[in-house]
Coordinates of C-alpha atoms in Angstrom, one line a residue:
Chain A
X1 CA -8.9 169.3 -70.4
X2 CA -5.4 170.0 -71.3
X3 CA -3.0 169.5 -68.4
X4 CA -0.4 172.2 -67.9
X5 CA 2.5 169.8 -67.6
X6 CA 1.7 168.0 -70.8
X7 CA 4.4 168.3 -73.4
X8 CA 3.4 170.9 -76.0
X9 CA 2.8 169.4 -79.4
X10 CA 5.0 171.1 -82.0
X11 CA 4.7 170.8 -85.7
X12 CA 7.9 168.7 -85.9
X13 CA 6.9 166.2 -83.2
X14 CA 3.5 165.9 -84.8
X15 CA 5.0 165.0 -88.2
X16 CA 7.5 162.6 -86.5
X17 CA 4.6 160.9 -84.7
X18 CA 2.6 160.7 -87.9
X19 CA 5.5 159.1 -89.8
X20 CA 6.1 156.6 -87.1
X21 CA 2.4 155.7 -87.0
X22 CA 2.2 155.6 -90.7
X23 CA 5.3 153.3 -90.9
X24 CA 3.7 151.0 -88.3
X25 CA 0.4 150.8 -90.2
X26 CA 2.1 150.3 -93.5
X27 CA 4.2 147.5 -92.1
X28 CA 1.1 145.8 -90.7
X29 CA -0.7 146.2 -94.0
X30 CA 2.4 145.0 -95.9
X31 CA 2.6 141.9 -93.7
X32 CA -1.0 141.1 -94.5
X33 CA -0.5 141.9 -98.1
X34 CA 2.6 139.7 -98.5
X35 CA 0.7 136.8 -97.0
X36 CA -1.6 137.2 -99.9
X37 CA 0.0 135.3 -102.7
X38 CA -2.3 136.5 -105.5
X39 CA -1.8 140.1 -104.4
X40 CA 2.0 139.6 -104.8
X41 CA 1.6 138.0 -108.2
X42 CA -0.5 141.1 -109.2
X43 CA 2.2 143.4 -107.9
X44 CA 4.9 141.6 -109.9
X45 CA 2.9 141.7 -113.1
X46 CA 2.3 145.4 -112.6
X47 CA 6.0 145.9 -112.0
X48 CA 6.8 144.4 -115.4
X49 CA 4.3 146.6 -117.2
X50 CA 5.6 149.7 -115.4
X51 CA 9.1 148.8 -116.5
X52 CA 8.0 148.3 -120.1
X53 CA 6.1 151.6 -120.0
X54 CA 9.1 153.6 -118.7
X55 CA 11.7 152.0 -121.0
X56 CA 9.5 151.8 -124.1
X57 CA 11.6 154.2 -126.2
X58 CA 14.8 152.2 -125.4
X59 CA 13.2 148.8 -125.8
X60 CA 11.4 149.6 -129.1
X61 CA 13.4 148.5 -132.1
X62 CA 11.7 151.1 -134.4
X63 CA 10.1 154.5 -134.2
X64 CA 6.4 154.5 -133.2
X65 CA 5.3 156.2 -136.4
X66 CA 7.9 154.8 -138.9
X67 CA 6.0 153.1 -141.7
X68 CA 7.2 150.6 -144.2
X69 CA 9.8 149.0 -142.0
X70 CA 8.3 145.7 -143.2
X71 CA 5.7 144.4 -145.6
X72 CA 2.1 145.1 -144.7
X73 CA 0.6 142.3 -142.5
X74 CA 4.0 140.5 -142.4
X75 CA 3.7 137.6 -140.0
X76 CA 5.9 137.4 -136.8
X77 CA 9.6 136.7 -137.3
X78 CA 12.8 137.0 -135.4
X79 CA 13.1 140.6 -136.7
X80 CA 9.5 141.6 -136.1
X81 CA 8.4 139.7 -133.0
X82 CA 4.7 140.6 -133.3
X83 CA 4.6 141.0 -137.1
X84 CA 3.4 144.1 -138.9
X85 CA 0.3 146.2 -139.4
X86 CA -1.3 147.3 -142.7
X87 CA 1.0 150.3 -143.0
X88 CA 4.1 148.2 -142.4
X89 CA 4.7 149.4 -138.9
X90 CA 6.3 147.1 -136.4
X91 CA 3.6 145.8 -134.1
X92 CA 6.0 145.0 -131.2
X93 CA 7.0 148.6 -131.1
X94 CA 3.4 149.7 -131.0
X95 CA 2.7 147.2 -128.3
X96 CA 5.5 148.7 -126.1
X97 CA 4.2 152.2 -126.6
X98 CA 0.6 151.1 -126.0
X99 CA 1.6 150.0 -122.4
X100 CA 2.2 153.7 -121.6
X101 CA -1.1 155.0 -122.7
X102 CA -3.1 152.2 -121.0
X103 CA -1.3 152.8 -117.7
X104 CA -1.4 156.6 -117.7
X105 CA -5.0 156.8 -118.8
X106 CA -6.0 154.1 -116.3
X107 CA -4.3 155.7 -113.3
X108 CA -5.1 159.3 -114.0
X109 CA -8.7 158.7 -114.8
X110 CA -9.2 156.4 -111.8
X111 CA -7.5 159.0 -109.5
X112 CA -9.9 161.7 -110.7
X113 CA -13.0 159.5 -110.5
X114 CA -12.1 158.3 -107.0
X115 CA -11.7 161.9 -105.9
X116 CA -15.1 162.9 -107.3
X117 CA -16.8 159.8 -106.0
X118 CA -15.1 160.2 -102.6
X119 CA -16.1 163.8 -102.3
X120 CA -19.7 163.2 -103.3
X121 CA -19.9 160.1 -101.0
X122 CA -18.5 162.0 -98.0
X123 CA -20.7 165.1 -98.5
X124 CA -23.8 163.0 -99.0
X125 CA -23.2 160.7 -96.1
X126 CA -22.1 163.3 -93.7
X127 CA -24.7 166.1 -94.5
X128 CA -27.7 163.8 -94.9
X129 CA -31.1 165.2 -95.6
X130 CA -32.1 166.9 -98.9
X131 CA -28.5 167.2 -100.2
X132 CA -28.0 163.4 -99.6
X133 CA -31.2 162.5 -101.4
X134 CA -30.4 164.7 -104.4
X135 CA -26.8 163.4 -104.7
X136 CA -27.9 159.8 -104.4
X137 CA -30.6 160.3 -107.0
X138 CA -28.0 161.6 -109.4
X139 CA -25.7 158.7 -108.5
X140 CA -28.4 156.2 -109.0
X141 CA -29.4 157.7 -112.4
X142 CA -25.8 157.4 -113.6
X143 CA -25.6 153.9 -112.2
X144 CA -28.7 152.7 -114.1
X145 CA -27.7 154.1 -117.5
X146 CA -25.3 151.9 -119.4
X147 CA -22.0 153.9 -119.0
X148 CA -20.8 153.1 -122.6
X149 CA -23.7 155.0 -124.2
X150 CA -22.8 158.2 -122.3
X151 CA -19.1 157.6 -122.8
X152 CA -19.4 157.2 -126.5
X153 CA -21.6 160.3 -126.9
X154 CA -19.5 162.5 -124.7
X155 CA -16.2 161.3 -126.3
X156 CA -17.7 162.0 -129.8
X157 CA -18.9 165.4 -128.8
X158 CA -15.7 166.4 -127.1
X159 CA -13.5 165.1 -130.0
X160 CA -10.8 162.5 -129.9
X161 CA -7.8 163.6 -127.7
X162 CA -5.8 162.0 -124.9
X163 CA -7.0 164.4 -122.3
X164 CA -10.7 164.1 -123.4
X165 CA -10.6 160.3 -123.0
X166 CA -9.3 160.7 -119.4
X167 CA -12.1 163.3 -118.7
X168 CA -14.8 161.2 -120.2
X169 CA -13.8 158.1 -118.2
X170 CA -13.2 160.1 -115.0
X171 CA -16.6 161.9 -114.9
X172 CA -18.6 158.8 -115.8
X173 CA -17.1 156.2 -113.5
X174 CA -17.4 157.8 -110.0
X175 CA -21.0 156.6 -109.0
X176 CA -20.0 153.2 -107.6
X177 CA -17.3 154.8 -105.5
X178 CA -19.7 157.5 -104.2
X179 CA -22.1 154.7 -103.1
X180 CA -19.4 152.7 -101.3
X181 CA -17.9 155.7 -99.5
X182 CA -21.3 157.0 -98.5
X183 CA -22.3 153.8 -96.7
X184 CA -18.9 153.8 -95.0
X185 CA -19.3 157.4 -93.9
X186 CA -22.8 156.7 -92.5
X187 CA -21.2 154.3 -89.9
X188 CA -18.1 156.4 -89.3
X189 CA -20.1 159.5 -88.4
X190 CA -21.8 157.7 -85.5
X191 CA -18.5 157.4 -83.6
X192 CA -18.3 159.5 -80.4
X193 CA -15.2 161.3 -81.5
X194 CA -17.1 162.9 -84.3
X195 CA -19.6 164.2 -81.8
X196 CA -16.7 165.4 -79.6
X197 CA -15.2 167.3 -82.5
X198 CA -18.5 168.9 -83.2
X199 CA -18.9 169.8 -79.5
X200 CA -15.6 171.7 -79.4
X201 CA -16.8 173.7 -82.4
X202 CA -15.2 172.0 -85.5
X203 CA -17.0 173.0 -88.7
X204 CA -18.5 170.5 -91.1
X205 CA -15.7 171.0 -93.6
X206 CA -13.0 170.4 -91.0
X207 CA -14.8 167.2 -89.7
X208 CA -15.2 165.9 -93.2
X209 CA -11.6 166.4 -94.2
X210 CA -9.8 165.7 -90.9
X211 CA -12.0 163.1 -89.3
X212 CA -14.1 161.3 -91.9
X213 CA -11.7 161.3 -94.8
X214 CA -8.8 159.5 -93.0
X215 CA -11.3 156.8 -91.9
X216 CA -12.6 156.1 -95.4
X217 CA -9.1 156.5 -97.0
X218 CA -8.2 152.7 -96.9
X219 CA -11.5 151.7 -98.6
X220 CA -11.1 154.6 -101.0
X221 CA -7.6 153.4 -101.9
X222 CA -8.6 149.8 -102.4
X223 CA -11.4 150.9 -104.7
X224 CA -9.2 153.2 -106.6
X225 CA -7.0 150.3 -107.6
X226 CA -10.0 148.3 -108.8
X227 CA -11.2 151.5 -110.5
X228 CA -7.9 151.6 -112.5
X229 CA -8.8 148.2 -114.0
X230 CA -12.2 149.5 -115.0
X231 CA -10.6 152.6 -116.6
X232 CA -8.2 150.5 -118.6
X233 CA -11.0 148.5 -120.0
X234 CA -13.0 151.6 -120.7
X235 CA -10.1 153.3 -122.5
X236 CA -9.6 150.1 -124.6
X237 CA -13.3 150.1 -125.5
X238 CA -13.4 153.7 -126.5
X239 CA -10.3 153.5 -128.5
X240 CA -11.5 150.3 -130.1
X241 CA -14.7 152.2 -131.2
X242 CA -12.4 154.7 -132.9
X243 CA -12.9 157.5 -130.3
X244 CA -9.3 157.5 -129.1
X245 CA -6.6 160.0 -129.8
X246 CA -5.1 159.2 -133.2
X247 CA -1.8 160.8 -132.2
X248 CA -1.1 158.2 -129.5
X249 CA -1.0 154.4 -129.7
X250 CA -2.9 152.4 -127.2
X251 CA -3.8 148.7 -127.1
X252 CA -7.4 149.5 -127.8
X253 CA -6.3 151.6 -130.8
X254 CA -4.2 148.7 -132.2
X255 CA -7.4 146.5 -132.0
X256 CA -9.4 149.2 -133.7
X257 CA -6.9 149.2 -136.6
X258 CA -7.0 145.4 -136.7
X259 CA -10.8 145.6 -136.9
X260 CA -11.1 148.3 -139.6
X261 CA -8.2 146.9 -141.7
X262 CA -9.9 143.6 -142.1
X263 CA -7.1 141.7 -140.3
X264 CA -9.6 139.4 -138.6
X265 CA -11.3 138.2 -141.8
X266 CA -7.9 137.6 -143.3
X267 CA -6.9 135.5 -140.2
X268 CA -3.9 137.7 -139.2
X269 CA -4.0 136.5 -135.5
X270 CA -0.7 138.2 -134.6
X271 CA -2.3 141.6 -135.1
X272 CA -5.0 140.8 -132.5
X273 CA -3.6 138.6 -129.8
X274 CA -0.8 140.6 -128.2
X275 CA -2.7 143.8 -127.4
X276 CA -5.6 141.8 -126.0
X277 CA -3.3 139.8 -123.8
X278 CA -1.7 143.1 -122.7
X279 CA -5.1 144.5 -121.6
X280 CA -6.0 141.2 -119.9
X281 CA -2.9 140.9 -117.8
X282 CA -2.7 144.6 -116.9
X283 CA -6.3 144.5 -115.8
X284 CA -5.8 141.3 -114.0
X285 CA -2.8 142.7 -112.1
X286 CA -4.9 145.6 -110.8
X287 CA -7.8 143.3 -109.9
X288 CA -5.5 141.0 -107.9
X289 CA -3.9 143.9 -106.1
X290 CA -7.2 145.6 -105.5
X291 CA -8.9 142.5 -104.0
X292 CA -5.8 141.8 -101.8
X293 CA -6.0 145.4 -100.5
X294 CA -9.8 145.1 -100.1
X295 CA -9.2 142.0 -98.0
X296 CA -6.8 143.9 -95.8
X297 CA -8.9 147.0 -95.2
X298 CA -12.2 145.2 -95.1
X299 CA -12.0 143.1 -91.9
X300 CA -15.2 141.2 -92.9
X301 CA -13.4 139.5 -95.7
X302 CA -10.3 138.6 -93.8
X303 CA -9.8 134.9 -93.5
X304 CA -9.7 133.5 -90.0
Chain B
X1 CA -45.7 151.1 -91.0
X2 CA -44.7 150.9 -94.6
X3 CA -46.6 148.8 -97.1
X4 CA -45.9 147.5 -100.5
X5 CA -48.1 150.2 -101.9
X6 CA -46.2 153.0 -100.2
X7 CA -42.9 151.5 -101.4
X8 CA -44.1 151.5 -105.0
X9 CA -45.2 155.1 -104.8
X10 CA -42.0 156.2 -103.1
X11 CA -39.8 154.4 -105.7
X12 CA -42.1 155.8 -108.4
X13 CA -41.4 159.3 -107.2
X14 CA -37.7 158.6 -107.1
X15 CA -37.8 157.3 -110.6
X16 CA -39.6 160.4 -111.7
X17 CA -36.8 162.5 -110.2
X18 CA -34.3 160.3 -112.0
X19 CA -36.1 161.0 -115.3
X20 CA -35.6 164.8 -114.7
X21 CA -32.0 164.2 -113.9
X22 CA -31.7 162.2 -117.1
X23 CA -33.4 164.9 -119.2
X24 CA -31.0 167.5 -117.7
X25 CA -28.0 165.4 -118.6
X26 CA -29.4 165.0 -122.1
X27 CA -30.0 168.7 -122.4
X28 CA -26.5 169.5 -121.3
X29 CA -25.0 167.0 -123.7
X30 CA -27.0 168.0 -126.7
X31 CA -27.9 171.6 -126.3
X32 CA -25.4 173.3 -123.9
X33 CA -22.2 171.6 -125.1
X34 CA -20.5 173.4 -128.0
X35 CA -21.5 172.2 -131.4
X36 CA -24.6 172.9 -133.4
X37 CA -26.6 169.8 -134.2
X38 CA -27.4 171.3 -137.6
X39 CA -23.8 172.1 -138.5
X40 CA -23.3 168.8 -140.1
X41 CA -25.8 169.8 -142.8
X42 CA -23.4 172.4 -144.0
X43 CA -21.1 169.7 -145.1
X44 CA -23.6 168.5 -147.7
X45 CA -23.8 171.0 -150.5
X46 CA -27.0 169.5 -151.8
X47 CA -29.0 170.6 -148.7
X48 CA -30.3 174.1 -149.1
X49 CA -29.6 176.6 -146.3
X50 CA -33.4 177.0 -145.7
X51 CA -33.5 173.4 -144.5
X52 CA -31.0 174.2 -141.9
X53 CA -33.0 177.2 -140.7
X54 CA -36.1 175.1 -140.6
X55 CA -34.4 172.5 -138.5
X56 CA -33.0 175.1 -136.2
X57 CA -36.5 176.4 -135.7
X58 CA -38.0 173.0 -135.2
X59 CA -35.4 172.1 -132.5
X60 CA -35.9 175.5 -130.9
X61 CA -32.2 176.4 -131.2
X62 CA -32.9 180.2 -131.6
X63 CA -34.8 180.4 -128.3
X64 CA -33.2 181.4 -125.1
X65 CA -31.6 178.6 -123.1
X66 CA -34.3 178.2 -120.4
X67 CA -37.0 178.0 -123.1
X68 CA -35.0 175.4 -125.0
X69 CA -35.0 173.3 -121.8
X70 CA -38.8 173.3 -121.7
X71 CA -39.0 172.5 -125.4
X72 CA -36.5 169.6 -124.7
X73 CA -38.7 168.3 -121.9
X74 CA -41.8 168.5 -124.0
X75 CA -40.2 166.8 -127.0
X76 CA -38.9 164.0 -124.7
X77 CA -42.4 163.2 -123.3
X78 CA -44.0 163.4 -126.8
X79 CA -41.4 161.0 -128.1
X80 CA -40.3 163.7 -130.6
X81 CA -36.6 163.2 -131.4
X82 CA -36.6 164.5 -135.0
X83 CA -35.3 162.9 -138.1
X84 CA -32.0 161.0 -138.5
X85 CA -29.5 162.8 -140.7
X86 CA -28.3 159.5 -142.1
X87 CA -31.5 157.5 -142.6
X88 CA -33.8 160.5 -143.2
X89 CA -36.5 158.7 -141.1
X90 CA -38.0 159.6 -137.7
X91 CA -35.5 158.6 -135.0
X92 CA -38.2 156.8 -132.9
X93 CA -39.1 154.7 -135.9
X94 CA -35.5 153.6 -136.5
X95 CA -35.0 152.6 -132.9
X96 CA -38.3 150.9 -132.1
X97 CA -37.8 148.3 -134.8
X98 CA -36.2 145.0 -135.6
X99 CA -32.9 146.4 -134.3
X100 CA -34.4 146.6 -130.8
X101 CA -35.8 143.0 -131.1
X102 CA -32.3 141.8 -132.1
X103 CA -30.6 143.4 -129.2
X104 CA -33.2 142.1 -126.7
X105 CA -32.9 138.6 -128.1
X106 CA -29.1 138.6 -127.8
X107 CA -28.9 140.2 -124.4
X108 CA -31.8 138.4 -122.9
X109 CA -30.6 134.9 -123.9
X110 CA -27.1 135.7 -122.8
X111 CA -28.3 136.7 -119.3
X112 CA -30.3 133.5 -118.9
X113 CA -27.5 131.3 -120.1
X114 CA -24.8 133.0 -118.1
X115 CA -26.9 132.6 -114.9
X116 CA -27.5 128.9 -115.5
X117 CA -23.9 128.1 -116.3
X118 CA -22.5 130.2 -113.5
X119 CA -24.8 128.6 -111.0
X120 CA -23.7 125.1 -112.0
X121 CA -20.1 126.2 -111.7
X122 CA -20.7 127.8 -108.3
X123 CA -22.4 124.6 -107.0
X124 CA -19.4 122.6 -108.0
X125 CA -16.9 125.1 -106.6
X126 CA -18.8 125.8 -103.3
X127 CA -19.2 122.1 -102.5
X128 CA -15.5 121.4 -103.1
X129 CA -14.1 124.6 -101.8
X130 CA -10.3 124.7 -102.0
X131 CA -10.1 121.8 -104.4
X132 CA -8.4 121.8 -107.7
X133 CA -11.6 122.2 -109.7
X134 CA -12.5 125.2 -107.5
X135 CA -9.1 126.8 -108.2
X136 CA -9.5 126.1 -111.9
X137 CA -12.9 127.7 -112.1
X138 CA -11.6 130.7 -110.1
X139 CA -8.8 131.3 -112.6
X140 CA -11.2 130.9 -115.5
X141 CA -13.6 133.4 -114.2
X142 CA -10.9 135.9 -113.2
X143 CA -9.5 135.7 -116.7
X144 CA -12.8 136.2 -118.5
X145 CA -13.7 139.0 -116.0
X146 CA -10.5 140.9 -117.0
X147 CA -11.0 140.4 -120.7
X148 CA -12.3 143.1 -123.0
X149 CA -15.4 141.6 -124.6
X150 CA -14.5 142.9 -128.1
X151 CA -11.1 141.1 -128.0
X152 CA -12.9 137.9 -126.9
X153 CA -15.2 138.4 -129.9
X154 CA -12.1 138.8 -132.2
X155 CA -10.6 135.6 -130.9
X156 CA -13.8 133.7 -131.4
X157 CA -14.0 135.0 -135.0
X158 CA -10.4 134.1 -135.7
X159 CA -10.9 130.6 -134.4
X160 CA -14.4 129.5 -135.4
X161 CA -15.2 131.7 -138.4
X162 CA -11.8 132.2 -140.2
X163 CA -9.8 129.1 -139.3
X164 CA -12.5 126.5 -138.9
X165 CA -15.2 128.1 -141.1
X166 CA -18.0 126.9 -138.8
X167 CA -19.8 130.2 -138.2
X168 CA -20.4 133.4 -140.3
X169 CA -18.1 136.4 -139.9
X170 CA -21.0 138.7 -138.9
X171 CA -24.5 139.9 -139.5
X172 CA -27.9 138.7 -138.3
X173 CA -29.1 136.7 -141.2
X174 CA -27.6 135.4 -144.5
X175 CA -28.4 138.3 -146.9
X176 CA -28.2 136.3 -150.1
X177 CA -29.9 133.2 -148.9
X178 CA -33.6 132.5 -149.7
X179 CA -35.2 131.1 -146.6
X180 CA -37.6 128.2 -147.5
X181 CA -39.5 128.1 -144.2
X182 CA -39.7 129.8 -140.8
X183 CA -37.7 127.1 -139.3
X184 CA -35.0 127.6 -141.9
X185 CA -35.0 131.3 -141.0
X186 CA -34.7 130.7 -137.3
X187 CA -31.9 128.2 -137.8
X188 CA -30.0 130.8 -139.9
X189 CA -30.6 133.4 -137.2
X190 CA -29.4 131.2 -134.4
X191 CA -26.3 130.2 -136.5
X192 CA -25.4 133.9 -136.8
X193 CA -26.2 134.5 -133.1
X194 CA -23.9 131.6 -131.8
X195 CA -20.6 133.5 -131.6
X196 CA -21.8 136.9 -130.3
X197 CA -23.9 135.0 -127.7
X198 CA -20.9 133.0 -126.6
X199 CA -18.8 136.1 -126.2
X200 CA -21.5 137.8 -124.1
X201 CA -22.1 134.8 -122.0
X202 CA -18.4 134.2 -121.3
X203 CA -17.9 137.8 -120.2
X204 CA -20.8 137.6 -117.7
X205 CA -20.0 134.1 -116.3
X206 CA -16.8 135.3 -114.5
X207 CA -18.6 138.0 -112.4
X208 CA -21.7 135.8 -111.8
X209 CA -19.6 132.9 -110.7
X210 CA -17.5 134.9 -108.2
X211 CA -20.7 136.4 -106.6
X212 CA -22.6 133.1 -106.6
X213 CA -19.8 131.1 -105.2
X214 CA -19.4 133.6 -102.3
X215 CA -23.1 133.7 -101.6
X216 CA -23.3 129.9 -101.5
X217 CA -20.3 129.6 -99.2
X218 CA -21.7 132.2 -96.9
X219 CA -25.0 130.6 -96.7
X220 CA -23.6 127.0 -96.2
X221 CA -22.0 128.4 -93.0
X222 CA -25.3 129.5 -91.5
X223 CA -26.5 127.8 -88.4
X224 CA -29.7 126.5 -90.0
X225 CA -27.7 124.7 -92.6
X226 CA -25.5 123.0 -89.9
X227 CA -28.8 122.0 -88.2
X228 CA -30.1 120.6 -91.4
X229 CA -27.0 118.5 -91.8
X230 CA -27.1 117.4 -88.2
X231 CA -30.7 116.3 -88.7
X232 CA -29.2 113.9 -91.2
X233 CA -30.9 115.3 -94.3
X234 CA -29.4 114.2 -97.5
X235 CA -27.0 116.7 -99.2
X236 CA -29.3 117.2 -102.1
X237 CA -32.2 118.3 -99.9
X238 CA -30.0 120.6 -97.9
X239 CA -28.7 122.2 -101.0
X240 CA -32.0 122.7 -102.7
X241 CA -34.3 123.6 -99.8
X242 CA -31.9 125.4 -97.5
X243 CA -29.0 126.8 -99.4
X244 CA -30.2 127.6 -102.9
X245 CA -33.6 129.0 -101.8
X246 CA -31.9 131.5 -99.6
X247 CA -29.3 132.3 -102.3
X248 CA -32.0 133.3 -104.8
X249 CA -32.4 136.9 -103.5
X250 CA -28.7 137.9 -103.8
X251 CA -28.7 136.4 -107.3
X252 CA -31.7 138.5 -108.3
X253 CA -29.9 141.6 -107.0
X254 CA -26.7 141.0 -108.9
X255 CA -28.5 140.4 -112.2
X256 CA -30.5 143.7 -111.7
X257 CA -27.3 145.6 -110.8
X258 CA -25.5 144.2 -113.8
X259 CA -28.1 145.0 -116.4
X260 CA -26.4 148.3 -117.5
X261 CA -23.0 146.6 -117.6
X262 CA -24.3 143.8 -119.9
X263 CA -25.7 146.4 -122.3
X264 CA -22.2 147.9 -122.4
X265 CA -20.9 144.5 -123.4
X266 CA -23.6 144.2 -126.0
X267 CA -22.7 147.5 -127.7
X268 CA -19.1 146.2 -128.2
X269 CA -20.2 142.7 -129.2
X270 CA -22.6 143.9 -131.8
X271 CA -19.9 146.1 -133.3
X272 CA -17.5 143.3 -133.7
X273 CA -20.1 140.8 -135.1
X274 CA -22.1 143.4 -137.1
X275 CA -25.1 142.2 -135.2
X276 CA -27.9 144.4 -136.4
X277 CA -29.0 145.8 -133.1
X278 CA -29.1 149.1 -131.1
X279 CA -25.4 148.8 -130.1
X280 CA -24.3 148.7 -133.8
X281 CA -26.7 151.5 -134.5
X282 CA -25.1 153.6 -131.7
X283 CA -21.7 152.9 -133.2
X284 CA -22.9 153.9 -136.7
X285 CA -24.5 157.0 -135.3
X286 CA -21.2 158.1 -133.8
X287 CA -19.2 157.4 -136.9
X288 CA -21.6 159.3 -139.1
X289 CA -22.1 162.0 -136.5
X290 CA -25.9 161.5 -136.7
X291 CA -26.8 164.0 -134.0
X292 CA -30.6 163.4 -133.7
X293 CA -30.2 159.7 -133.8
X294 CA -27.5 159.8 -131.0
X295 CA -29.8 161.9 -128.9
X296 CA -32.8 159.7 -129.4
X297 CA -30.7 156.6 -128.7
X298 CA -29.4 158.0 -125.5
X299 CA -32.7 159.2 -124.2
X300 CA -34.6 156.0 -125.1
X301 CA -32.0 153.5 -123.9
X302 CA -31.5 155.4 -120.6
X303 CA -35.3 155.6 -120.1
X304 CA -35.6 151.9 -120.7
X305 CA -33.0 151.2 -118.1
X306 CA -34.6 153.6 -115.5
X307 CA -37.9 151.8 -116.0
X308 CA -36.3 148.4 -115.9
X309 CA -34.6 149.3 -112.6
X310 CA -37.9 150.4 -111.1
X311 CA -39.6 147.2 -112.1
X312 CA -36.7 145.1 -110.7
X313 CA -36.9 147.0 -107.4
X314 CA -40.6 146.3 -107.1
X315 CA -40.2 142.6 -107.9
X316 CA -37.4 142.5 -105.3
X317 CA -39.7 144.1 -102.7
X318 CA -42.4 141.5 -103.4
X319 CA -39.8 138.7 -103.0
X320 CA -38.2 140.2 -99.9
X321 CA -40.6 142.2 -97.7
X322 CA -37.7 143.5 -95.5
X323 CA -36.7 145.9 -98.3
X324 CA -39.8 148.1 -97.9
X325 CA -38.8 149.2 -94.4
X326 CA -35.6 150.8 -95.5

């Protein structure tokens, strides 16, 4: 029952209240997060990578595609910090540009796959019945097939391009997210306020977007961060197998060139080590942030 | 009341549904997506156009789409995947061969080794939680967990094959060597397997260790473990009879869940070390655009994993009767 003397909610006051609440929640989460030393380390590492990605053209001593700036396979020196590839390109320059591709592909692919997984998980968990069984059978089928096999084939069929790599990763990595979200939805939908919303006549779509989604948002977000690290590894793997976009440089691509140019058999370690370390630390930063967030939003994991 | 028999039937039906989903995915990938599987034949001037027409007919490419779907299903259950463009032999024959044996040997032994090593590490870490060795093991596993397996393989090659010359650069067996005895052959095989095996094991250890450590710590905090300690039972007995026995089930689950992921690692490892298995075959099929071979590989590998998952679920239900009531 709405009492007559109750202040009417206006759009402005609703937004103001929302922002105040959001700030309070964020501050709480931030306090928990900043207590988590590993999470902070991850955030700092990520900050460095983002800075490199943004300023790559300024930092890079050479042009990305300029060949013959040094001798083929020249070892590292003061002029060429990471040495040179078989075409006489500066590997340090390539490394800087590679940061961009790994970050963008990782974030965009993870965003899309989280949205797909979230939508499927919410619909399956909330609707139940036949739709749930069908969606879960599809999810399980995707989960039991080795992802790389599908990724390789789809990437080969679609052809190598920057956008295609993102699509391939996004549409093949959502199943774990769908599973996690669905189980969360199953418990959320038992809450009395969902029943109340239904009683006042809210439709399924409205309940799913307005009441269920906000409740699974924190878990969704934490998993999206972890998903980014998976997407970065997937991009590196596909590029390494020669399925990446030849018009962009990614760390996986550098390792692909190292593999096919015979740099390993010749012992040119400088060709191999930096891009791998780049992948390792970028992935690690997202893993650290992701688990710190998971610890915050997942009360079961919180240390007493 | 639900019995084991009911569970086996129910999961069996679910697996059957999964097979139809798999066939539909395969159909979309290889029939509906743009690109004619016979188009690659045009690139070879020595192949007469009639061959292409014959192939189109055999694959049912001139039929309407819904009929093609039924032909696709029939071919799948008959094990009919056509001839490889590259090898010119039946796809099934190429896959169900020595290559499959090589992959199973590599993956199988890596799984067993990774479980054993991770369990030992988890026992040390869980007993001395928060100690320096615990922290060291955690850093080690987080690092290997974040590492791309093909890069790890490259590092191993650089260190042990190129610089130290201890192991071969790749392959499954020394091609030029004449093997005097079976033992000689096996030694040569294992010598080639050492580095790819190390890479695959290292990549699994991180994940295994993190899960096992958590499980062990969770279980050590259960009341019955406290009681066992209070009764004055020696640490070894408590560990073996109370903690480890109850930790076995979660371990089984993680291994079953990881199976598909390990194969992903195997594809990349085989590519780096030229290990003559299904992963390398997949890589070659992609680079040569060998359409029938790709399709056969996808359908057979995916089927194998669907069946493996079904078997794992049933084994799990036998071990833990609670599962059946779900």
